[in-house]
Amino acid sequence: MPAAEESGDAVKQTSTDFFESIGHKAEHLALTTNGTNGAAQNDDDDEKVVEEIESLCMNCHENGTTRLLLTKIPYFREVILMSFDCEKCGFHNSEIQSAGTIQPKGSKYLLRLTEMGDFERQVVKSDTAVVKFIELDLEVPPGRGQLTNVEGLLTTIVDDLELGQEERKEKAPEVYAKVDEIIKKGRAMLAGEAFPFRLSVDDPAGNSWITPNMRDGVGKWEKHEYVRTPEQNEALGLAATNALPGAPAQDDDEIIPDQVYEFPATCPGCLHPCTTKMKMVDIPHFKAVVLMSTVCTDCGYRSNDVKTGGEIPELGKKITLRVETPEDLARDILKSESCSLECPELNLQVNPGTLGGRFTTVEGLLTQVRNDLHSQIFETGTDEGGDSLNPEERSQWTKFFEGIDAAIKGEKKFTIILTDPLASSYVQKVVDPDQEDPQITTEDYQRTDQEEEDLGLRDMKTEGYEADAANGTNGTTETEGAAETNGA
């Protein structure tokens, strides 16, 4: 009978019994004489929380010890923590693996760090995740899984970059200088001198994680799920497609949202062949837009653009956003190619078509405007700008850029006015979609004759063209003929 009872207990065990939080694991350990009860217990009563396995050391090929801890991360899922130690050669290694299955969709996390406390955010990086520190322009490809925090992740990356610097300095001075610049910027980030900056963790398997915080505002912490590409499925050992049984087949001409498409193009800088990537993104409570990016590996040319679609509205739209807090800098903003930008407090005006289409944040838009203008004014290297500026003009530009820098850091309140004759621009609300955002004012307006002319709308014939086609004429020809008759 006891054997039967033991067998029954074994059948009732589930994954929850094995994967408990670290706190529950610690509670299972028996209290010693140093505990609050003061009663000693036998070692046999202690529950073995960490499993130890004798295994081969890949460094000295002697036997070492592998320790396994099965635990559960709150609000996430089960993981296996592994560490290996070799007493013979001192080799040490640690790793984390997901104990669950590959998720139905990939996941991408984005964290915007604005204070030192954000470095303590816990990060689970699986062996299939790609880590990016965006402002550092640094990407870490898939590799060893890690359970750490943001500070530990960035410290590990910077330390790894420093390992081969002496050798690079002798063999590749150009590479050494570029890597040294990244290391210095990374150290400044760790010291809290480069806020704000962003961390991105993109995991096609969906098993990575950045801990959120209940106090996070708009744009602080983001999670996006996406459908894996056939290449990503193949890399994970899955089928080339994840279409559900019975689901209708996708038309080859249909653009799937959040799917990245690639097609050949010609670089406008060096005229060599390059690749343009395209992705359709559905902006909630607005419309679908197409993001396009071109990168040339030969000359380094890069371009990004946003294309909006749909019918041309009868009226244009003017959007006014009052930026009052640093959180407002994280609002998503879509500036179409036909939209003009104005910030009266910053003495900034950007004409339509200057920046092209941009889908970014308020901070990102100001940063791009600042960088583009600064490079044209102070880094031209020609006789028209740079060192040739007279002191008064240079002082005015310096004051102008100081105002933009203060706005980017959230130290100055300002207003953004987007005037779009095609009503294709957008600013994210921080309230429910059916409510009015007190910091956003939207108004429709009648397009001017000049705007109609610039957009080519006066040359379009949208009514009566069927009859003109049947008669083999068009509206323009008939009008011109009538004018000639009257003139005669």
PDB file of N, CA, C and O in Angstrom, residues 244-316:
ATOM      1  N   LEU A 244      -1.923  28.372 -39.808  1.00  0.00           N
ATOM      2  CA  LEU A 244      -2.777  27.431 -39.103  1.00  0.00           C
ATOM      3  C   LEU A 244      -3.527  26.560 -40.098  1.00  0.00           C
ATOM      4  O   LEU A 244      -3.876  26.988 -41.204  1.00  0.00           O
ATOM      5  N   PRO A 245      -3.818  25.295 -39.728  1.00  0.00           N
ATOM      6  CA  PRO A 245      -4.568  24.421 -40.620  1.00  0.00           C
ATOM      7  C   PRO A 245      -5.931  25.018 -40.930  1.00  0.00           C
ATOM      8  O   PRO A 245      -6.638  25.508 -40.044  1.00  0.00           O
ATOM      9  N   GLY A 246      -6.287  24.989 -42.195  1.00  0.00           N
ATOM     10  CA  GLY A 246      -7.578  25.512 -42.582  1.00  0.00           C
ATOM     11  C   GLY A 246      -7.606  27.009 -42.807  1.00  0.00           C
ATOM     12  O   GLY A 246      -8.627  27.567 -43.216  1.00  0.00           O
ATOM     13  N   ALA A 247      -6.513  27.702 -42.512  1.00  0.00           N
ATOM     14  CA  ALA A 247      -6.487  29.152 -42.702  1.00  0.00           C
ATOM     15  C   ALA A 247      -6.361  29.459 -44.187  1.00  0.00           C
ATOM     16  O   ALA A 247      -5.711  28.737 -44.937  1.00  0.00           O
ATOM     17  N   PRO A 248      -7.000  30.517 -44.650  1.00  0.00           N
ATOM     18  CA  PRO A 248      -6.924  30.857 -46.066  1.00  0.00           C
ATOM     19  C   PRO A 248      -5.514  31.240 -46.471  1.00  0.00           C
ATOM     20  O   PRO A 248      -4.794  31.885 -45.722  1.00  0.00           O
ATOM     21  N   ALA A 249      -5.108  30.837 -47.637  1.00  0.00           N
ATOM     22  CA  ALA A 249      -3.758  31.137 -48.124  1.00  0.00           C
ATOM     23  C   ALA A 249      -3.638  32.619 -48.449  1.00  0.00           C
ATOM     24  O   ALA A 249      -4.574  33.245 -48.950  1.00  0.00           O
ATOM     25  N   GLN A 250      -2.490  33.193 -48.166  1.00  0.00           N
ATOM     26  CA  GLN A 250      -2.246  34.599 -48.423  1.00  0.00           C
ATOM     27  C   GLN A 250      -1.928  34.809 -49.897  1.00  0.00           C
ATOM     28  O   GLN A 250      -1.191  34.043 -50.512  1.00  0.00           O
ATOM     29  N   ASP A 251      -2.512  35.844 -50.450  1.00  0.00           N
ATOM     30  CA  ASP A 251      -2.222  36.202 -51.824  1.00  0.00           C
ATOM     31  C   ASP A 251      -0.806  36.740 -51.918  1.00  0.00           C
ATOM     32  O   ASP A 251      -0.364  37.495 -51.064  1.00  0.00           O
ATOM     33  N   ASP A 252      -0.104  36.365 -52.979  1.00  0.00           N
ATOM     34  CA  ASP A 252       1.280  36.806 -53.120  1.00  0.00           C
ATOM     35  C   ASP A 252       1.372  38.324 -53.251  1.00  0.00           C
ATOM     36  O   ASP A 252       2.383  38.928 -52.906  1.00  0.00           O
ATOM     37  N   ASP A 253       0.304  38.980 -53.779  1.00  0.00           N
ATOM     38  CA  ASP A 253       0.320  40.421 -53.961  1.00  0.00           C
ATOM     39  C   ASP A 253      -0.139  41.176 -52.721  1.00  0.00           C
ATOM     40  O   ASP A 253      -0.117  42.399 -52.705  1.00  0.00           O
ATOM     41  N   GLU A 254      -0.574  40.473 -51.696  1.00  0.00           N
ATOM     42  CA  GLU A 254      -1.083  41.116 -50.494  1.00  0.00           C
ATOM     43  C   GLU A 254       0.059  41.379 -49.520  1.00  0.00           C
ATOM     44  O   GLU A 254       0.890  40.508 -49.258  1.00  0.00           O
ATOM     45  N   ILE A 255       0.103  42.571 -48.990  1.00  0.00           N
ATOM     46  CA  ILE A 255       1.134  42.948 -48.018  1.00  0.00           C
ATOM     47  C   ILE A 255       0.645  42.571 -46.637  1.00  0.00           C
ATOM     48  O   ILE A 255      -0.406  43.036 -46.193  1.00  0.00           O
ATOM     49  N   ILE A 256       1.392  41.717 -45.947  1.00  0.00           N
ATOM     50  CA  ILE A 256       1.020  41.258 -44.614  1.00  0.00           C
ATOM     51  C   ILE A 256       1.567  42.241 -43.596  1.00  0.00           C
ATOM     52  O   ILE A 256       2.746  42.585 -43.632  1.00  0.00           O
ATOM     53  N   PRO A 257       0.733  42.732 -42.666  1.00  0.00           N
ATOM     54  CA  PRO A 257       1.231  43.670 -41.643  1.00  0.00           C
ATOM     55  C   PRO A 257       2.353  43.053 -40.820  1.00  0.00           C
ATOM     56  O   PRO A 257       2.359  41.855 -40.533  1.00  0.00           O
ATOM     57  N   ASP A 258       3.338  43.896 -40.455  1.00  0.00           N
ATOM     58  CA  ASP A 258       4.486  43.529 -39.618  1.00  0.00           C
ATOM     59  C   ASP A 258       5.405  42.511 -40.284  1.00  0.00           C
ATOM     60  O   ASP A 258       6.284  41.955 -39.636  1.00  0.00           O
ATOM     61  N   GLN A 259       5.210  42.240 -41.580  1.00  0.00           N
ATOM     62  CA  GLN A 259       6.093  41.354 -42.326  1.00  0.00           C
ATOM     63  C   GLN A 259       7.128  42.207 -43.068  1.00  0.00           C
ATOM     64  O   GLN A 259       6.778  43.188 -43.724  1.00  0.00           O
ATOM     65  N   VAL A 260       8.407  41.843 -42.947  1.00  0.00           N
ATOM     66  CA  VAL A 260       9.476  42.600 -43.601  1.00  0.00           C
ATOM     67  C   VAL A 260       9.711  42.037 -44.997  1.00  0.00           C
ATOM     68  O   VAL A 260       9.940  40.832 -45.159  1.00  0.00           O
ATOM     69  N   TYR A 261       9.628  42.901 -45.997  1.00  0.00           N
ATOM     70  CA  TYR A 261       9.871  42.512 -47.385  1.00  0.00           C
ATOM     71  C   TYR A 261      11.168  43.150 -47.864  1.00  0.00           C
ATOM     72  O   TYR A 261      11.511  44.268 -47.463  1.00  0.00           O
ATOM     73  N   GLU A 262      11.875  42.463 -48.733  1.00  0.00           N
ATOM     74  CA  GLU A 262      13.119  42.970 -49.300  1.00  0.00           C
ATOM     75  C   GLU A 262      13.048  42.917 -50.821  1.00  0.00           C
ATOM     76  O   GLU A 262      12.529  41.955 -51.395  1.00  0.00           O
ATOM     77  N   PHE A 263      13.563  43.953 -51.464  1.00  0.00           N
ATOM     78  CA  PHE A 263      13.628  43.953 -52.919  1.00  0.00           C
ATOM     79  C   PHE A 263      14.867  44.723 -53.356  1.00  0.00           C
ATOM     80  O   PHE A 263      15.335  45.630 -52.651  1.00  0.00           O
ATOM     81  N   PRO A 264      15.426  44.371 -54.503  1.00  0.00           N
ATOM     82  CA  PRO A 264      16.679  45.004 -54.955  1.00  0.00           C
ATOM     83  C   PRO A 264      16.454  46.460 -55.352  1.00  0.00           C
ATOM     84  O   PRO A 264      15.368  46.849 -55.819  1.00  0.00           O
ATOM     85  N   ALA A 265      17.499  47.264 -55.153  1.00  0.00           N
ATOM     86  CA  ALA A 265      17.443  48.682 -55.511  1.00  0.00           C
ATOM     87  C   ALA A 265      18.843  49.129 -55.906  1.00  0.00           C
ATOM     88  O   ALA A 265      19.812  48.350 -55.852  1.00  0.00           O
ATOM     89  N   THR A 266      18.961  50.375 -56.299  1.00  0.00           N
ATOM     90  CA  THR A 266      20.240  50.966 -56.670  1.00  0.00           C
ATOM     91  C   THR A 266      20.565  52.086 -55.705  1.00  0.00           C
ATOM     92  O   THR A 266      19.724  52.968 -55.463  1.00  0.00           O
ATOM     93  N   CYS A 267      21.756  52.078 -55.160  1.00  0.00           N
ATOM     94  CA  CYS A 267      22.158  53.105 -54.197  1.00  0.00           C
ATOM     95  C   CYS A 267      22.294  54.445 -54.912  1.00  0.00           C
ATOM     96  O   CYS A 267      23.014  54.545 -55.913  1.00  0.00           O
ATOM     97  N   PRO A 268      21.624  55.502 -54.427  1.00  0.00           N
ATOM     98  CA  PRO A 268      21.764  56.815 -55.073  1.00  0.00           C
ATOM     99  C   PRO A 268      23.119  57.461 -54.821  1.00  0.00           C
ATOM    100  O   PRO A 268      23.470  58.424 -55.492  1.00  0.00           O
ATOM    101  N   GLY A 269      23.891  56.915 -53.856  1.00  0.00           N
ATOM    102  CA  GLY A 269      25.195  57.490 -53.554  1.00  0.00           C
ATOM    103  C   GLY A 269      26.309  56.985 -54.452  1.00  0.00           C
ATOM    104  O   GLY A 269      27.083  57.765 -55.001  1.00  0.00           O
ATOM    105  N   CYS A 270      26.380  55.648 -54.619  1.00  0.00           N
ATOM    106  CA  CYS A 270      27.473  55.071 -55.409  1.00  0.00           C
ATOM    107  C   CYS A 270      26.972  54.286 -56.615  1.00  0.00           C
ATOM    108  O   CYS A 270      27.780  53.725 -57.361  1.00  0.00           O
ATOM    109  N   LEU A 271      25.639  54.201 -56.782  1.00  0.00           N
ATOM    110  CA  LEU A 271      25.008  53.514 -57.903  1.00  0.00           C
ATOM    111  C   LEU A 271      25.255  52.013 -57.916  1.00  0.00           C
ATOM    112  O   LEU A 271      25.060  51.346 -58.944  1.00  0.00           O
ATOM    113  N   HIS A 272      25.709  51.465 -56.794  1.00  0.00           N
ATOM    114  CA  HIS A 272      25.879  50.014 -56.690  1.00  0.00           C
ATOM    115  C   HIS A 272      24.563  49.360 -56.263  1.00  0.00           C
ATOM    116  O   HIS A 272      23.704  50.013 -55.655  1.00  0.00           O
ATOM    117  N   PRO A 273      24.387  48.071 -56.544  1.00  0.00           N
ATOM    118  CA  PRO A 273      23.164  47.390 -56.100  1.00  0.00           C
ATOM    119  C   PRO A 273      23.086  47.339 -54.574  1.00  0.00           C
ATOM    120  O   PRO A 273      24.096  47.163 -53.888  1.00  0.00           O
ATOM    121  N   CYS A 274      21.898  47.532 -54.033  1.00  0.00           N
ATOM    122  CA  CYS A 274      21.676  47.454 -52.594  1.00  0.00           C
ATOM    123  C   CYS A 274      20.290  46.864 -52.348  1.00  0.00           C
ATOM    124  O   CYS A 274      19.617  46.431 -53.280  1.00  0.00           O
ATOM    125  N   THR A 275      19.872  46.846 -51.104  1.00  0.00           N
ATOM    126  CA  THR A 275      18.606  46.228 -50.731  1.00  0.00           C
ATOM    127  C   THR A 275      17.739  47.244 -49.995  1.00  0.00           C
ATOM    128  O   THR A 275      18.215  47.958 -49.117  1.00  0.00           O
ATOM    129  N   THR A 276      16.485  47.292 -50.372  1.00  0.00           N
ATOM    130  CA  THR A 276      15.502  48.124 -49.681  1.00  0.00           C
ATOM    131  C   THR A 276      14.532  47.220 -48.933  1.00  0.00           C
ATOM    132  O   THR A 276      14.007  46.256 -49.508  1.00  0.00           O
ATOM    133  N   LYS A 277      14.323  47.515 -47.658  1.00  0.00           N
ATOM    134  CA  LYS A 277      13.399  46.743 -46.836  1.00  0.00           C
ATOM    135  C   LYS A 277      12.116  47.550 -46.636  1.00  0.00           C
ATOM    136  O   LYS A 277      12.155  48.769 -46.472  1.00  0.00           O
ATOM    137  N   MET A 278      11.006  46.831 -46.626  1.00  0.00           N
ATOM    138  CA  MET A 278       9.702  47.473 -46.510  1.00  0.00           C
ATOM    139  C   MET A 278       8.854  46.712 -45.499  1.00  0.00           C
ATOM    140  O   MET A 278       8.876  45.476 -45.446  1.00  0.00           O
ATOM    141  N   LYS A 279       8.112  47.454 -44.680  1.00  0.00           N
ATOM    142  CA  LYS A 279       7.265  46.835 -43.665  1.00  0.00           C
ATOM    143  C   LYS A 279       6.034  47.700 -43.459  1.00  0.00           C
ATOM    144  O   LYS A 279       6.136  48.918 -43.312  1.00  0.00           O
ATOM    145  N   MET A 280       4.863  47.058 -43.462  1.00  0.00           N
ATOM    146  CA  MET A 280       3.622  47.786 -43.221  1.00  0.00           C
ATOM    147  C   MET A 280       3.266  47.689 -41.740  1.00  0.00           C
ATOM    148  O   MET A 280       3.234  46.593 -41.171  1.00  0.00           O
ATOM    149  N   VAL A 281       3.018  48.833 -41.118  1.00  0.00           N
ATOM    150  CA  VAL A 281       2.700  48.907 -39.691  1.00  0.00           C
ATOM    151  C   VAL A 281       1.336  49.553 -39.532  1.00  0.00           C
ATOM    152  O   VAL A 281       1.052  50.597 -40.141  1.00  0.00           O
ATOM    153  N   ASP A 282       0.488  48.932 -38.740  1.00  0.00           N
ATOM    154  CA  ASP A 282      -0.846  49.465 -38.477  1.00  0.00           C
ATOM    155  C   ASP A 282      -0.793  50.295 -37.198  1.00  0.00           C
ATOM    156  O   ASP A 282      -0.602  49.759 -36.108  1.00  0.00           O
ATOM    157  N   ILE A 283      -0.899  51.619 -37.329  1.00  0.00           N
ATOM    158  CA  ILE A 283      -0.877  52.505 -36.163  1.00  0.00           C
ATOM    159  C   ILE A 283      -2.267  52.515 -35.537  1.00  0.00           C
ATOM    160  O   ILE A 283      -3.244  52.859 -36.210  1.00  0.00           O
ATOM    161  N   PRO A 284      -2.395  52.124 -34.270  1.00  0.00           N
ATOM    162  CA  PRO A 284      -3.726  52.057 -33.645  1.00  0.00           C
ATOM    163  C   PRO A 284      -4.461  53.392 -33.715  1.00  0.00           C
ATOM    164  O   PRO A 284      -3.874  54.448 -33.489  1.00  0.00           O
ATOM    165  N   HIS A 285      -5.746  53.303 -34.060  1.00  0.00           N
ATOM    166  CA  HIS A 285      -6.636  54.465 -34.119  1.00  0.00           C
ATOM    167  C   HIS A 285      -6.188  55.495 -35.153  1.00  0.00           C
ATOM    168  O   HIS A 285      -6.526  56.670 -35.056  1.00  0.00           O
ATOM    169  N   PHE A 286      -5.416  55.060 -36.151  1.00  0.00           N
ATOM    170  CA  PHE A 286      -5.010  55.970 -37.218  1.00  0.00           C
ATOM    171  C   PHE A 286      -5.157  55.265 -38.554  1.00  0.00           C
ATOM    172  O   PHE A 286      -6.261  55.085 -39.028  1.00  0.00           O
ATOM    173  N   LYS A 287      -4.085  54.806 -39.128  1.00  0.00           N
ATOM    174  CA  LYS A 287      -4.139  54.105 -40.404  1.00  0.00           C
ATOM    175  C   LYS A 287      -2.868  53.284 -40.564  1.00  0.00           C
ATOM    176  O   LYS A 287      -1.938  53.365 -39.749  1.00  0.00           O
ATOM    177  N   ALA A 288      -2.823  52.481 -41.605  1.00  0.00           N
ATOM    178  CA  ALA A 288      -1.635  51.686 -41.910  1.00  0.00           C
ATOM    179  C   ALA A 288      -0.643  52.534 -42.698  1.00  0.00           C
ATOM    180  O   ALA A 288      -1.024  53.294 -43.595  1.00  0.00           O
ATOM    181  N   VAL A 289       0.640  52.420 -42.352  1.00  0.00           N
ATOM    182  CA  VAL A 289       1.699  53.138 -43.054  1.00  0.00           C
ATOM    183  C   VAL A 289       2.763  52.126 -43.466  1.00  0.00           C
ATOM    184  O   VAL A 289       2.853  51.027 -42.909  1.00  0.00           O
ATOM    185  N   VAL A 290       3.564  52.510 -44.426  1.00  0.00           N
ATOM    186  CA  VAL A 290       4.633  51.641 -44.932  1.00  0.00           C
ATOM    187  C   VAL A 290       5.978  52.267 -44.555  1.00  0.00           C
ATOM    188  O   VAL A 290       6.249  53.424 -44.906  1.00  0.00           O
ATOM    189  N   LEU A 291       6.796  51.503 -43.807  1.00  0.00           N
ATOM    190  CA  LEU A 291       8.142  51.939 -43.446  1.00  0.00           C
ATOM    191  C   LEU A 291       9.127  51.372 -44.459  1.00  0.00           C
ATOM    192  O   LEU A 291       9.091  50.176 -44.759  1.00  0.00           O
ATOM    193  N   MET A 292      10.015  52.205 -44.966  1.00  0.00           N
ATOM    194  CA  MET A 292      10.990  51.771 -45.962  1.00  0.00           C
ATOM    195  C   MET A 292      12.389  52.171 -45.503  1.00  0.00           C
ATOM    196  O   MET A 292      12.591  53.271 -44.977  1.00  0.00           O
ATOM    197  N   SER A 293      13.335  51.270 -45.697  1.00  0.00           N
ATOM    198  CA  SER A 293      14.717  51.508 -45.282  1.00  0.00           C
ATOM    199  C   SER A 293      15.662  50.966 -46.343  1.00  0.00           C
ATOM    200  O   SER A 293      15.489  49.833 -46.815  1.00  0.00           O
ATOM    201  N   THR A 294      16.653  51.774 -46.690  1.00  0.00           N
ATOM    202  CA  THR A 294      17.659  51.377 -47.672  1.00  0.00           C
ATOM    203  C   THR A 294      19.046  51.518 -47.049  1.00  0.00           C
ATOM    204  O   THR A 294      19.360  52.566 -46.484  1.00  0.00           O
ATOM    205  N   VAL A 295      19.843  50.468 -47.143  1.00  0.00           N
ATOM    206  CA  VAL A 295      21.209  50.467 -46.615  1.00  0.00           C
ATOM    207  C   VAL A 295      22.145  49.940 -47.698  1.00  0.00           C
ATOM    208  O   VAL A 295      21.893  48.879 -48.273  1.00  0.00           O
ATOM    209  N   CYS A 296      23.208  50.689 -47.969  1.00  0.00           N
ATOM    210  CA  CYS A 296      24.203  50.264 -48.953  1.00  0.00           C
ATOM    211  C   CYS A 296      25.464  49.817 -48.215  1.00  0.00           C
ATOM    212  O   CYS A 296      26.061  50.593 -47.463  1.00  0.00           O
ATOM    213  N   THR A 297      25.860  48.571 -48.420  1.00  0.00           N
ATOM    214  CA  THR A 297      27.048  48.036 -47.747  1.00  0.00           C
ATOM    215  C   THR A 297      28.346  48.508 -48.403  1.00  0.00           C
ATOM    216  O   THR A 297      29.413  48.379 -47.803  1.00  0.00           O
ATOM    217  N   ASP A 298      28.257  49.075 -49.583  1.00  0.00           N
ATOM    218  CA  ASP A 298      29.467  49.510 -50.280  1.00  0.00           C
ATOM    219  C   ASP A 298      29.932  50.888 -49.820  1.00  0.00           C
ATOM    220  O   ASP A 298      31.113  51.091 -49.526  1.00  0.00           O
ATOM    221  N   CYS A 299      29.010  51.846 -49.752  1.00  0.00           N
ATOM    222  CA  CYS A 299      29.405  53.221 -49.390  1.00  0.00           C
ATOM    223  C   CYS A 299      28.848  53.658 -48.049  1.00  0.00           C
ATOM    224  O   CYS A 299      29.170  54.757 -47.585  1.00  0.00           O
ATOM    225  N   GLY A 300      27.994  52.831 -47.434  1.00  0.00           N
ATOM    226  CA  GLY A 300      27.439  53.174 -46.130  1.00  0.00           C
ATOM    227  C   GLY A 300      26.210  54.064 -46.175  1.00  0.00           C
ATOM    228  O   GLY A 300      25.747  54.540 -45.135  1.00  0.00           O
ATOM    229  N   TYR A 301      25.667  54.309 -47.364  1.00  0.00           N
ATOM    230  CA  TYR A 301      24.484  55.170 -47.484  1.00  0.00           C
ATOM    231  C   TYR A 301      23.296  54.539 -46.752  1.00  0.00           C
ATOM    232  O   TYR A 301      23.069  53.324 -46.831  1.00  0.00           O
ATOM    233  N   ARG A 302      22.548  55.381 -46.030  1.00  0.00           N
ATOM    234  CA  ARG A 302      21.355  54.927 -45.321  1.00  0.00           C
ATOM    235  C   ARG A 302      20.222  55.923 -45.526  1.00  0.00           C
ATOM    236  O   ARG A 302      20.449  57.133 -45.560  1.00  0.00           O
ATOM    237  N   SER A 303      19.014  55.400 -45.650  1.00  0.00           N
ATOM    238  CA  SER A 303      17.848  56.272 -45.725  1.00  0.00           C
ATOM    239  C   SER A 303      16.653  55.551 -45.132  1.00  0.00           C
ATOM    240  O   SER A 303      16.538  54.319 -45.217  1.00  0.00           O
ATOM    241  N   ASN A 304      15.777  56.326 -44.490  1.00  0.00           N
ATOM    242  CA  ASN A 304      14.546  55.802 -43.923  1.00  0.00           C
ATOM    243  C   ASN A 304      13.404  56.706 -44.352  1.00  0.00           C
ATOM    244  O   ASN A 304      13.558  57.926 -44.409  1.00  0.00           O
ATOM    245  N   ASP A 305      12.271  56.099 -44.626  1.00  0.00           N
ATOM    246  CA  ASP A 305      11.138  56.894 -45.086  1.00  0.00           C
ATOM    247  C   ASP A 305       9.846  56.215 -44.661  1.00  0.00           C
ATOM    248  O   ASP A 305       9.809  55.000 -44.413  1.00  0.00           O
ATOM    249  N   VAL A 306       8.788  57.019 -44.565  1.00  0.00           N
ATOM    250  CA  VAL A 306       7.456  56.528 -44.219  1.00  0.00           C
ATOM    251  C   VAL A 306       6.500  56.950 -45.315  1.00  0.00           C
ATOM    252  O   VAL A 306       6.460  58.131 -45.698  1.00  0.00           O
ATOM    253  N   LYS A 307       5.734  56.002 -45.833  1.00  0.00           N
ATOM    254  CA  LYS A 307       4.751  56.285 -46.864  1.00  0.00           C
ATOM    255  C   LYS A 307       3.351  56.018 -46.313  1.00  0.00           C
ATOM    256  O   LYS A 307       3.104  54.966 -45.723  1.00  0.00           O
ATOM    257  N   THR A 308       2.469  56.994 -46.470  1.00  0.00           N
ATOM    258  CA  THR A 308       1.085  56.808 -46.068  1.00  0.00           C
ATOM    259  C   THR A 308       0.241  56.546 -47.301  1.00  0.00           C
ATOM    260  O   THR A 308       0.586  56.960 -48.418  1.00  0.00           O
ATOM    261  N   GLY A 309      -0.867  55.870 -47.116  1.00  0.00           N
ATOM    262  CA  GLY A 309      -1.743  55.529 -48.231  1.00  0.00           C
ATOM    263  C   GLY A 309      -3.158  56.011 -47.985  1.00  0.00           C
ATOM    264  O   GLY A 309      -3.430  56.811 -47.095  1.00  0.00           O
ATOM    265  N   GLY A 310      -4.073  55.489 -48.792  1.00  0.00           N
ATOM    266  CA  GLY A 310      -5.472  55.863 -48.651  1.00  0.00           C
ATOM    267  C   GLY A 310      -5.840  57.021 -49.553  1.00  0.00           C
ATOM    268  O   GLY A 310      -5.014  57.605 -50.263  1.00  0.00           O
ATOM    269  N   GLU A 311      -7.141  57.389 -49.516  1.00  0.00           N
ATOM    270  CA  GLU A 311      -7.639  58.463 -50.363  1.00  0.00           C
ATOM    271  C   GLU A 311      -7.198  59.823 -49.831  1.00  0.00           C
ATOM    272  O   GLU A 311      -6.871  59.985 -48.652  1.00  0.00           O
ATOM    273  N   ILE A 312      -7.182  60.802 -50.733  1.00  0.00           N
ATOM    274  CA  ILE A 312      -6.826  62.159 -50.348  1.00  0.00           C
ATOM    275  C   ILE A 312      -8.046  62.819 -49.718  1.00  0.00           C
ATOM    276  O   ILE A 312      -9.112  62.901 -50.347  1.00  0.00           O
ATOM    277  N   PRO A 313      -7.944  63.291 -48.482  1.00  0.00           N
ATOM    278  CA  PRO A 313      -9.102  63.893 -47.811  1.00  0.00           C
ATOM    279  C   PRO A 313      -9.440  65.257 -48.408  1.00  0.00           C
ATOM    280  O   PRO A 313      -8.623  65.888 -49.086  1.00  0.00           O
ATOM    281  N   GLU A 314     -10.653  65.712 -48.144  1.00  0.00           N
ATOM    282  CA  GLU A 314     -11.074  67.003 -48.663  1.00  0.00           C
ATOM    283  C   GLU A 314     -10.380  68.151 -47.942  1.00  0.00           C
ATOM    284  O   GLU A 314     -10.169  69.212 -48.521  1.00  0.00           O
ATOM    285  N   LEU A 315     -10.041  67.959 -46.665  1.00  0.00           N
ATOM    286  CA  LEU A 315      -9.447  69.014 -45.869  1.00  0.00           C
ATOM    287  C   LEU A 315      -8.078  68.594 -45.346  1.00  0.00           C
ATOM    288  O   LEU A 315      -7.814  67.403 -45.164  1.00  0.00           O
ATOM    289  N   GLY A 316      -7.218  69.560 -45.121  1.00  0.00           N
ATOM    290  CA  GLY A 316      -5.960  69.296 -44.452  1.00  0.00           C
ATOM    291  C   GLY A 316      -6.154  69.260 -42.945  1.00  0.00           C
ATOM    292  O   GLY A 316      -7.259  69.518 -42.434  1.00  0.00           O
TER     293      GLY A 316
END
